Amino acid sequence: MTEARIHDRGYLAYDGPRHGPGHAMVVLGYHTVQRVLGLKRSNWQKVMPAITLLIAFVPAIVFIGLAALLPDSSDLDLGDPTGYYWLIVWMVFLFTSFVTPEAICTDRRSGLLGLYLASPLSRDTYLAAKLAAIVTVLGIMTIGPTLLMLIAFTLEGSGPDGVIDWLTELGRVLASGLAMAAFWGALSLAVSSFTTRRALASVAIFVSLLVSAAVGDGLAEGAEVGDSFALLNMITLPLETVYRIYGETNTDGPPIGEVGTLLVLFTHIGLIVAFGAFARWRYQRIEVTG
């Protein structure tokens, strides 16, 4: 037998640094961004995020490279910046469907949600941190390429004239990217709150978006019951919001271009709020086991 002795039976209180809910939200958001991007995970988990980010950025990088390297780029046609969002919206569509559910479903399936809620985080702050992380990652895709395009326009000599115009264009880039990222982020949060299985959430997001496009455009174009029904198309709605931010309408696309700007913006913001409220309602009723 060992001669073990207890020298002090006193209780020592923790005297280290104590951080509040704000710090916990930042840490959770940081690790969520890492997980969504596949960082510190297997190479297979990095494939889809890398592909979608690469496809979203490559055309912008090519444009800015041409504008910077060509001695005379006056004949370089960089096109309408709003047209670039057609590429971005499909990359965001794939990213939202197959990557972002990883940020939500895994915590509930693995039981980590209970551990998070045992920290200074509440259900609301947990969801806020998750949404902020998802919007941040999506913002890389929705803001980054168009910001490079703005630089390309400026270097090419066809960018905005003067500081005020340039800052106005920058504001449109940021507002457009944030509007798209917030919409798709809130949508993924709401749908992923239904299940603990990432694959099922991915299928649900993918199918719901395709169904919304078919129903919205079908009612507006096929049944001709009114152009406003095109707002049900959750793929083109964020894109049309971008056009309105730039003071334009998508006349070449579905009949959503005929809908008034206020109604487009109201529907866009209203759906973001509705998706967020639904996710909150779901999480307030989830039973957490330790």
PDB file of N, CA, C and O in Angstrom, residues 85-98 100-101 104 130-131 134-139 141-142 176-192 205-206 208-210 212-213 233-242 268 271-272 275-276:
ATOM      1  N   TYR A  85     -22.983  38.618 -60.154  1.00  0.00           N
ATOM      2  CA  TYR A  85     -23.726  37.952 -59.086  1.00  0.00           C
ATOM      3  C   TYR A  85     -24.468  36.715 -59.578  1.00  0.00           C
ATOM      4  O   TYR A  85     -24.860  35.871 -58.769  1.00  0.00           O
ATOM      5  N   TRP A  86     -24.678  36.606 -60.891  1.00  0.00           N
ATOM      6  CA  TRP A  86     -25.298  35.388 -61.407  1.00  0.00           C
ATOM      7  C   TRP A  86     -24.417  34.177 -61.132  1.00  0.00           C
ATOM      8  O   TRP A  86     -24.914  33.085 -60.827  1.00  0.00           O
ATOM      9  N   LEU A  87     -23.095  34.360 -61.250  1.00  0.00           N
ATOM     10  CA  LEU A  87     -22.177  33.271 -60.912  1.00  0.00           C
ATOM     11  C   LEU A  87     -22.145  33.040 -59.406  1.00  0.00           C
ATOM     12  O   LEU A  87     -22.202  31.895 -58.938  1.00  0.00           O
ATOM     13  N   ILE A  88     -22.092  34.122 -58.652  1.00  0.00           N
ATOM     14  CA  ILE A  88     -21.989  34.003 -57.202  1.00  0.00           C
ATOM     15  C   ILE A  88     -23.199  33.292 -56.615  1.00  0.00           C
ATOM     16  O   ILE A  88     -23.074  32.452 -55.717  1.00  0.00           O
ATOM     17  N   VAL A  89     -24.393  33.611 -57.119  1.00  0.00           N
ATOM     18  CA  VAL A  89     -25.603  33.062 -56.510  1.00  0.00           C
ATOM     19  C   VAL A  89     -25.642  31.540 -56.631  1.00  0.00           C
ATOM     20  O   VAL A  89     -26.117  30.844 -55.721  1.00  0.00           O
ATOM     21  N   TRP A  90     -25.107  30.994 -57.710  1.00  0.00           N
ATOM     22  CA  TRP A  90     -25.112  29.534 -57.854  1.00  0.00           C
ATOM     23  C   TRP A  90     -24.053  28.890 -56.973  1.00  0.00           C
ATOM     24  O   TRP A  90     -24.251  27.782 -56.457  1.00  0.00           O
ATOM     25  N   MET A  91     -22.934  29.565 -56.767  1.00  0.00           N
ATOM     26  CA  MET A  91     -21.929  29.041 -55.849  1.00  0.00           C
ATOM     27  C   MET A  91     -22.444  29.085 -54.405  1.00  0.00           C
ATOM     28  O   MET A  91     -22.232  28.155 -53.627  1.00  0.00           O
ATOM     29  N   VAL A  92     -23.130  30.169 -54.065  1.00  0.00           N
ATOM     30  CA  VAL A  92     -23.711  30.279 -52.727  1.00  0.00           C
ATOM     31  C   VAL A  92     -24.809  29.237 -52.544  1.00  0.00           C
ATOM     32  O   VAL A  92     -24.976  28.667 -51.455  1.00  0.00           O
ATOM     33  N   PHE A  93     -25.561  28.981 -53.598  1.00  0.00           N
ATOM     34  CA  PHE A  93     -26.604  27.953 -53.563  1.00  0.00           C
ATOM     35  C   PHE A  93     -26.010  26.590 -53.199  1.00  0.00           C
ATOM     36  O   PHE A  93     -26.514  25.884 -52.313  1.00  0.00           O
ATOM     37  N   LEU A  94     -24.916  26.215 -53.856  1.00  0.00           N
ATOM     38  CA  LEU A  94     -24.270  24.935 -53.560  1.00  0.00           C
ATOM     39  C   LEU A  94     -23.652  24.935 -52.167  1.00  0.00           C
ATOM     40  O   LEU A  94     -23.759  23.947 -51.425  1.00  0.00           O
ATOM     41  N   PHE A  95     -23.014  26.038 -51.810  1.00  0.00           N
ATOM     42  CA  PHE A  95     -22.360  26.125 -50.502  1.00  0.00           C
ATOM     43  C   PHE A  95     -23.388  26.032 -49.378  1.00  0.00           C
ATOM     44  O   PHE A  95     -23.183  25.326 -48.384  1.00  0.00           O
ATOM     45  N   THR A  96     -24.496  26.745 -49.534  1.00  0.00           N
ATOM     46  CA  THR A  96     -25.537  26.730 -48.508  1.00  0.00           C
ATOM     47  C   THR A  96     -26.166  25.354 -48.374  1.00  0.00           C
ATOM     48  O   THR A  96     -26.462  24.893 -47.267  1.00  0.00           O
ATOM     49  N   SER A  97     -26.344  24.684 -49.496  1.00  0.00           N
ATOM     50  CA  SER A  97     -27.005  23.382 -49.475  1.00  0.00           C
ATOM     51  C   SER A  97     -26.133  22.293 -48.866  1.00  0.00           C
ATOM     52  O   SER A  97     -26.616  21.473 -48.075  1.00  0.00           O
ATOM     53  N   PHE A  98     -24.855  22.282 -49.203  1.00  0.00           N
ATOM     54  CA  PHE A  98     -24.029  21.125 -48.863  1.00  0.00           C
ATOM     55  C   PHE A  98     -22.952  21.384 -47.813  1.00  0.00           C
ATOM     56  O   PHE A  98     -22.300  20.444 -47.367  1.00  0.00           O
ATOM     57  N   THR A 100     -23.054  24.534 -45.235  1.00  0.00           N
ATOM     58  CA  THR A 100     -23.462  25.240 -44.018  1.00  0.00           C
ATOM     59  C   THR A 100     -24.226  24.381 -43.007  1.00  0.00           C
ATOM     60  O   THR A 100     -24.162  24.680 -41.805  1.00  0.00           O
ATOM     61  N   PRO A 101     -24.974  23.320 -43.410  1.00  0.00           N
ATOM     62  CA  PRO A 101     -25.615  22.490 -42.369  1.00  0.00           C
ATOM     63  C   PRO A 101     -24.623  21.895 -41.379  1.00  0.00           C
ATOM     64  O   PRO A 101     -25.007  21.544 -40.255  1.00  0.00           O
ATOM     65  N   ILE A 104     -24.598  23.579 -37.983  1.00  0.00           N
ATOM     66  CA  ILE A 104     -25.751  23.505 -37.087  1.00  0.00           C
ATOM     67  C   ILE A 104     -26.017  22.081 -36.606  1.00  0.00           C
ATOM     68  O   ILE A 104     -26.133  21.825 -35.406  1.00  0.00           O
ATOM     69  N   LYS A 130     -23.772  31.372 -34.297  1.00  0.00           N
ATOM     70  CA  LYS A 130     -23.788  30.481 -35.455  1.00  0.00           C
ATOM     71  C   LYS A 130     -24.157  31.242 -36.729  1.00  0.00           C
ATOM     72  O   LYS A 130     -23.530  31.071 -37.782  1.00  0.00           O
ATOM     73  N   LEU A 131     -25.190  32.086 -36.636  1.00  0.00           N
ATOM     74  CA  LEU A 131     -25.608  32.855 -37.803  1.00  0.00           C
ATOM     75  C   LEU A 131     -24.505  33.807 -38.247  1.00  0.00           C
ATOM     76  O   LEU A 131     -24.235  33.951 -39.447  1.00  0.00           O
ATOM     77  N   ILE A 134     -21.861  31.804 -40.112  1.00  0.00           N
ATOM     78  CA  ILE A 134     -22.299  31.397 -41.451  1.00  0.00           C
ATOM     79  C   ILE A 134     -22.303  32.591 -42.400  1.00  0.00           C
ATOM     80  O   ILE A 134     -21.839  32.503 -43.545  1.00  0.00           O
ATOM     81  N   VAL A 135     -22.823  33.726 -41.930  1.00  0.00           N
ATOM     82  CA  VAL A 135     -22.860  34.928 -42.767  1.00  0.00           C
ATOM     83  C   VAL A 135     -21.444  35.392 -43.097  1.00  0.00           C
ATOM     84  O   VAL A 135     -21.173  35.860 -44.210  1.00  0.00           O
ATOM     85  N   THR A 136     -20.527  35.245 -42.158  1.00  0.00           N
ATOM     86  CA  THR A 136     -19.136  35.628 -42.415  1.00  0.00           C
ATOM     87  C   THR A 136     -18.534  34.803 -43.541  1.00  0.00           C
ATOM     88  O   THR A 136     -17.889  35.336 -44.457  1.00  0.00           O
ATOM     89  N   VAL A 137     -18.746  33.494 -43.491  1.00  0.00           N
ATOM     90  CA  VAL A 137     -18.199  32.623 -44.533  1.00  0.00           C
ATOM     91  C   VAL A 137     -18.860  32.916 -45.878  1.00  0.00           C
ATOM     92  O   VAL A 137     -18.183  33.021 -46.911  1.00  0.00           O
ATOM     93  N   LEU A 138     -20.181  33.047 -45.874  1.00  0.00           N
ATOM     94  CA  LEU A 138     -20.875  33.371 -47.122  1.00  0.00           C
ATOM     95  C   LEU A 138     -20.461  34.742 -47.639  1.00  0.00           C
ATOM     96  O   LEU A 138     -20.389  34.971 -48.850  1.00  0.00           O
ATOM     97  N   GLY A 139     -20.173  35.660 -46.708  1.00  0.00           N
ATOM     98  CA  GLY A 139     -19.743  36.994 -47.110  1.00  0.00           C
ATOM     99  C   GLY A 139     -18.427  36.986 -47.860  1.00  0.00           C
ATOM    100  O   GLY A 139     -18.164  37.869 -48.689  1.00  0.00           O
ATOM    101  N   MET A 141     -17.698  34.918 -50.083  1.00  0.00           N
ATOM    102  CA  MET A 141     -18.073  34.631 -51.467  1.00  0.00           C
ATOM    103  C   MET A 141     -18.872  35.761 -52.098  1.00  0.00           C
ATOM    104  O   MET A 141     -18.749  36.015 -53.298  1.00  0.00           O
ATOM    105  N   THR A 142     -19.706  36.426 -51.314  1.00  0.00           N
ATOM    106  CA  THR A 142     -20.597  37.434 -51.886  1.00  0.00           C
ATOM    107  C   THR A 142     -19.987  38.831 -51.923  1.00  0.00           C
ATOM    108  O   THR A 142     -20.431  39.674 -52.709  1.00  0.00           O
ATOM    109  N   SER A 176     -24.848  44.675 -51.004  1.00  0.00           N
ATOM    110  CA  SER A 176     -25.314  43.550 -51.819  1.00  0.00           C
ATOM    111  C   SER A 176     -24.805  42.227 -51.266  1.00  0.00           C
ATOM    112  O   SER A 176     -25.559  41.254 -51.132  1.00  0.00           O
ATOM    113  N   GLY A 177     -23.514  42.188 -50.940  1.00  0.00           N
ATOM    114  CA  GLY A 177     -22.951  40.956 -50.402  1.00  0.00           C
ATOM    115  C   GLY A 177     -23.560  40.573 -49.073  1.00  0.00           C
ATOM    116  O   GLY A 177     -23.863  39.396 -48.826  1.00  0.00           O
ATOM    117  N   LEU A 178     -23.774  41.559 -48.209  1.00  0.00           N
ATOM    118  CA  LEU A 178     -24.371  41.281 -46.906  1.00  0.00           C
ATOM    119  C   LEU A 178     -25.817  40.826 -47.048  1.00  0.00           C
ATOM    120  O   LEU A 178     -26.269  39.924 -46.331  1.00  0.00           O
ATOM    121  N   ALA A 179     -26.557  41.433 -47.978  1.00  0.00           N
ATOM    122  CA  ALA A 179     -27.954  41.047 -48.188  1.00  0.00           C
ATOM    123  C   ALA A 179     -28.058  39.594 -48.632  1.00  0.00           C
ATOM    124  O   ALA A 179     -28.909  38.837 -48.141  1.00  0.00           O
ATOM    125  N   MET A 180     -27.191  39.186 -49.556  1.00  0.00           N
ATOM    126  CA  MET A 180     -27.213  37.799 -50.016  1.00  0.00           C
ATOM    127  C   MET A 180     -26.777  36.841 -48.917  1.00  0.00           C
ATOM    128  O   MET A 180     -27.402  35.800 -48.687  1.00  0.00           O
ATOM    129  N   ALA A 181     -25.695  37.179 -48.222  1.00  0.00           N
ATOM    130  CA  ALA A 181     -25.173  36.292 -47.184  1.00  0.00           C
ATOM    131  C   ALA A 181     -26.173  36.123 -46.047  1.00  0.00           C
ATOM    132  O   ALA A 181     -26.359  35.014 -45.524  1.00  0.00           O
ATOM    133  N   ALA A 182     -26.824  37.213 -45.636  1.00  0.00           N
ATOM    134  CA  ALA A 182     -27.796  37.135 -44.544  1.00  0.00           C
ATOM    135  C   ALA A 182     -28.997  36.286 -44.940  1.00  0.00           C
ATOM    136  O   ALA A 182     -29.514  35.503 -44.129  1.00  0.00           O
ATOM    137  N   PHE A 183     -29.453  36.420 -46.180  1.00  0.00           N
ATOM    138  CA  PHE A 183     -30.618  35.650 -46.633  1.00  0.00           C
ATOM    139  C   PHE A 183     -30.311  34.156 -46.636  1.00  0.00           C
ATOM    140  O   PHE A 183     -31.047  33.353 -46.055  1.00  0.00           O
ATOM    141  N   TRP A 184     -29.221  33.779 -47.284  1.00  0.00           N
ATOM    142  CA  TRP A 184     -28.888  32.359 -47.385  1.00  0.00           C
ATOM    143  C   TRP A 184     -28.481  31.792 -46.030  1.00  0.00           C
ATOM    144  O   TRP A 184     -28.759  30.621 -45.726  1.00  0.00           O
ATOM    145  N   GLY A 185     -27.825  32.597 -45.210  1.00  0.00           N
ATOM    146  CA  GLY A 185     -27.447  32.128 -43.881  1.00  0.00           C
ATOM    147  C   GLY A 185     -28.652  31.860 -43.006  1.00  0.00           C
ATOM    148  O   GLY A 185     -28.727  30.832 -42.319  1.00  0.00           O
ATOM    149  N   ALA A 186     -29.619  32.782 -43.009  1.00  0.00           N
ATOM    150  CA  ALA A 186     -30.833  32.591 -42.214  1.00  0.00           C
ATOM    151  C   ALA A 186     -31.638  31.402 -42.721  1.00  0.00           C
ATOM    152  O   ALA A 186     -32.219  30.641 -41.932  1.00  0.00           O
ATOM    153  N   LEU A 187     -31.671  31.224 -44.040  1.00  0.00           N
ATOM    154  CA  LEU A 187     -32.380  30.074 -44.618  1.00  0.00           C
ATOM    155  C   LEU A 187     -31.764  28.760 -44.156  1.00  0.00           C
ATOM    156  O   LEU A 187     -32.479  27.834 -43.734  1.00  0.00           O
ATOM    157  N   SER A 188     -30.444  28.658 -44.233  1.00  0.00           N
ATOM    158  CA  SER A 188     -29.780  27.419 -43.818  1.00  0.00           C
ATOM    159  C   SER A 188     -29.976  27.162 -42.330  1.00  0.00           C
ATOM    160  O   SER A 188     -30.129  26.013 -41.900  1.00  0.00           O
ATOM    161  N   LEU A 189     -29.997  28.221 -41.534  1.00  0.00           N
ATOM    162  CA  LEU A 189     -30.206  28.072 -40.093  1.00  0.00           C
ATOM    163  C   LEU A 189     -31.600  27.516 -39.808  1.00  0.00           C
ATOM    164  O   LEU A 189     -31.768  26.622 -38.971  1.00  0.00           O
ATOM    165  N   ALA A 190     -32.597  28.038 -40.515  1.00  0.00           N
ATOM    166  CA  ALA A 190     -33.975  27.604 -40.289  1.00  0.00           C
ATOM    167  C   ALA A 190     -34.183  26.153 -40.708  1.00  0.00           C
ATOM    168  O   ALA A 190     -34.756  25.351 -39.964  1.00  0.00           O
ATOM    169  N   VAL A 191     -33.715  25.796 -41.894  1.00  0.00           N
ATOM    170  CA  VAL A 191     -33.924  24.435 -42.390  1.00  0.00           C
ATOM    171  C   VAL A 191     -33.129  23.430 -41.567  1.00  0.00           C
ATOM    172  O   VAL A 191     -33.621  22.342 -41.241  1.00  0.00           O
ATOM    173  N   SER A 192     -31.899  23.784 -41.198  1.00  0.00           N
ATOM    174  CA  SER A 192     -31.056  22.858 -40.434  1.00  0.00           C
ATOM    175  C   SER A 192     -31.580  22.623 -39.028  1.00  0.00           C
ATOM    176  O   SER A 192     -31.209  21.634 -38.387  1.00  0.00           O
ATOM    177  N   ILE A 205     -32.554  21.691 -47.932  1.00  0.00           N
ATOM    178  CA  ILE A 205     -32.257  23.027 -48.452  1.00  0.00           C
ATOM    179  C   ILE A 205     -32.259  23.011 -49.973  1.00  0.00           C
ATOM    180  O   ILE A 205     -32.858  23.882 -50.629  1.00  0.00           O
ATOM    181  N   PHE A 206     -31.599  22.028 -50.555  1.00  0.00           N
ATOM    182  CA  PHE A 206     -31.496  21.926 -52.011  1.00  0.00           C
ATOM    183  C   PHE A 206     -32.877  21.807 -52.653  1.00  0.00           C
ATOM    184  O   PHE A 206     -33.208  22.534 -53.598  1.00  0.00           O
ATOM    185  N   SER A 208     -35.892  22.465 -51.285  1.00  0.00           N
ATOM    186  CA  SER A 208     -36.775  23.598 -51.007  1.00  0.00           C
ATOM    187  C   SER A 208     -36.477  24.778 -51.923  1.00  0.00           C
ATOM    188  O   SER A 208     -37.398  25.476 -52.371  1.00  0.00           O
ATOM    189  N   LEU A 209     -35.213  24.996 -52.235  1.00  0.00           N
ATOM    190  CA  LEU A 209     -34.857  26.089 -53.137  1.00  0.00           C
ATOM    191  C   LEU A 209     -35.344  25.806 -54.558  1.00  0.00           C
ATOM    192  O   LEU A 209     -35.880  26.698 -55.230  1.00  0.00           O
ATOM    193  N   LEU A 210     -35.163  24.576 -55.014  1.00  0.00           N
ATOM    194  CA  LEU A 210     -35.626  24.232 -56.359  1.00  0.00           C
ATOM    195  C   LEU A 210     -37.149  24.288 -56.450  1.00  0.00           C
ATOM    196  O   LEU A 210     -37.704  24.761 -57.452  1.00  0.00           O
ATOM    197  N   SER A 212     -39.135  26.156 -54.606  1.00  0.00           N
ATOM    198  CA  SER A 212     -39.545  27.561 -54.562  1.00  0.00           C
ATOM    199  C   SER A 212     -39.377  28.223 -55.923  1.00  0.00           C
ATOM    200  O   SER A 212     -40.207  29.042 -56.334  1.00  0.00           O
ATOM    201  N   ALA A 213     -38.314  27.858 -56.636  1.00  0.00           N
ATOM    202  CA  ALA A 213     -38.095  28.419 -57.972  1.00  0.00           C
ATOM    203  C   ALA A 213     -39.169  27.943 -58.941  1.00  0.00           C
ATOM    204  O   ALA A 213     -39.707  28.732 -59.738  1.00  0.00           O
ATOM    205  N   ASN A 233     -39.643  32.663 -55.461  1.00  0.00           N
ATOM    206  CA  ASN A 233     -38.408  32.039 -55.927  1.00  0.00           C
ATOM    207  C   ASN A 233     -37.250  32.511 -55.048  1.00  0.00           C
ATOM    208  O   ASN A 233     -36.763  33.634 -55.186  1.00  0.00           O
ATOM    209  N   MET A 234     -36.809  31.657 -54.140  1.00  0.00           N
ATOM    210  CA  MET A 234     -35.784  32.056 -53.176  1.00  0.00           C
ATOM    211  C   MET A 234     -34.372  32.011 -53.747  1.00  0.00           C
ATOM    212  O   MET A 234     -33.411  32.329 -53.046  1.00  0.00           O
ATOM    213  N   ILE A 235     -34.248  31.621 -55.017  1.00  0.00           N
ATOM    214  CA  ILE A 235     -32.944  31.688 -55.673  1.00  0.00           C
ATOM    215  C   ILE A 235     -32.748  33.050 -56.321  1.00  0.00           C
ATOM    216  O   ILE A 235     -31.689  33.673 -56.198  1.00  0.00           O
ATOM    217  N   THR A 236     -33.777  33.529 -57.005  1.00  0.00           N
ATOM    218  CA  THR A 236     -33.648  34.801 -57.711  1.00  0.00           C
ATOM    219  C   THR A 236     -33.995  36.010 -56.839  1.00  0.00           C
ATOM    220  O   THR A 236     -33.621  37.130 -57.185  1.00  0.00           O
ATOM    221  N   LEU A 237     -34.694  35.804 -55.718  1.00  0.00           N
ATOM    222  CA  LEU A 237     -35.049  36.939 -54.859  1.00  0.00           C
ATOM    223  C   LEU A 237     -33.814  37.676 -54.335  1.00  0.00           C
ATOM    224  O   LEU A 237     -33.743  38.907 -54.452  1.00  0.00           O
ATOM    225  N   PRO A 238     -32.817  36.991 -53.753  1.00  0.00           N
ATOM    226  CA  PRO A 238     -31.622  37.724 -53.307  1.00  0.00           C
ATOM    227  C   PRO A 238     -30.892  38.393 -54.461  1.00  0.00           C
ATOM    228  O   PRO A 238     -30.335  39.485 -54.301  1.00  0.00           O
ATOM    229  N   LEU A 239     -30.913  37.750 -55.628  1.00  0.00           N
ATOM    230  CA  LEU A 239     -30.254  38.334 -56.793  1.00  0.00           C
ATOM    231  C   LEU A 239     -30.965  39.601 -57.244  1.00  0.00           C
ATOM    232  O   LEU A 239     -30.326  40.603 -57.588  1.00  0.00           O
ATOM    233  N   GLU A 240     -32.286  39.573 -57.222  1.00  0.00           N
ATOM    234  CA  GLU A 240     -33.046  40.761 -57.606  1.00  0.00           C
ATOM    235  C   GLU A 240     -32.833  41.888 -56.599  1.00  0.00           C
ATOM    236  O   GLU A 240     -32.807  43.071 -56.974  1.00  0.00           O
ATOM    237  N   THR A 241     -32.668  41.535 -55.332  1.00  0.00           N
ATOM    238  CA  THR A 241     -32.366  42.550 -54.317  1.00  0.00           C
ATOM    239  C   THR A 241     -31.063  43.263 -54.645  1.00  0.00           C
ATOM    240  O   THR A 241     -30.943  44.485 -54.478  1.00  0.00           O
ATOM    241  N   VAL A 242     -30.080  42.512 -55.123  1.00  0.00           N
ATOM    242  CA  VAL A 242     -28.802  43.109 -55.516  1.00  0.00           C
ATOM    243  C   VAL A 242     -29.012  44.102 -56.661  1.00  0.00           C
ATOM    244  O   VAL A 242     -28.458  45.211 -56.648  1.00  0.00           O
ATOM    245  N   HIS A 268     -37.538  40.400 -49.053  1.00  0.00           N
ATOM    246  CA  HIS A 268     -36.192  39.914 -48.729  1.00  0.00           C
ATOM    247  C   HIS A 268     -35.923  40.023 -47.226  1.00  0.00           C
ATOM    248  O   HIS A 268     -35.530  39.041 -46.577  1.00  0.00           O
ATOM    249  N   LEU A 271     -38.290  37.736 -45.084  1.00  0.00           N
ATOM    250  CA  LEU A 271     -37.931  36.319 -45.050  1.00  0.00           C
ATOM    251  C   LEU A 271     -36.730  36.072 -44.140  1.00  0.00           C
ATOM    252  O   LEU A 271     -36.667  35.046 -43.453  1.00  0.00           O
ATOM    253  N   ILE A 272     -35.775  36.992 -44.134  1.00  0.00           N
ATOM    254  CA  ILE A 272     -34.633  36.847 -43.226  1.00  0.00           C
ATOM    255  C   ILE A 272     -35.117  36.815 -41.778  1.00  0.00           C
ATOM    256  O   ILE A 272     -34.706  35.963 -40.976  1.00  0.00           O
ATOM    257  N   PHE A 275     -37.074  33.507 -41.161  1.00  0.00           N
ATOM    258  CA  PHE A 275     -36.180  32.354 -41.006  1.00  0.00           C
ATOM    259  C   PHE A 275     -35.509  32.371 -39.634  1.00  0.00           C
ATOM    260  O   PHE A 275     -35.412  31.336 -38.959  1.00  0.00           O
ATOM    261  N   GLY A 276     -35.035  33.542 -39.228  1.00  0.00           N
ATOM    262  CA  GLY A 276     -34.391  33.648 -37.925  1.00  0.00           C
ATOM    263  C   GLY A 276     -35.354  33.366 -36.784  1.00  0.00           C
ATOM    264  O   GLY A 276     -35.000  32.680 -35.814  1.00  0.00           O
TER     265      GLY A 276
END
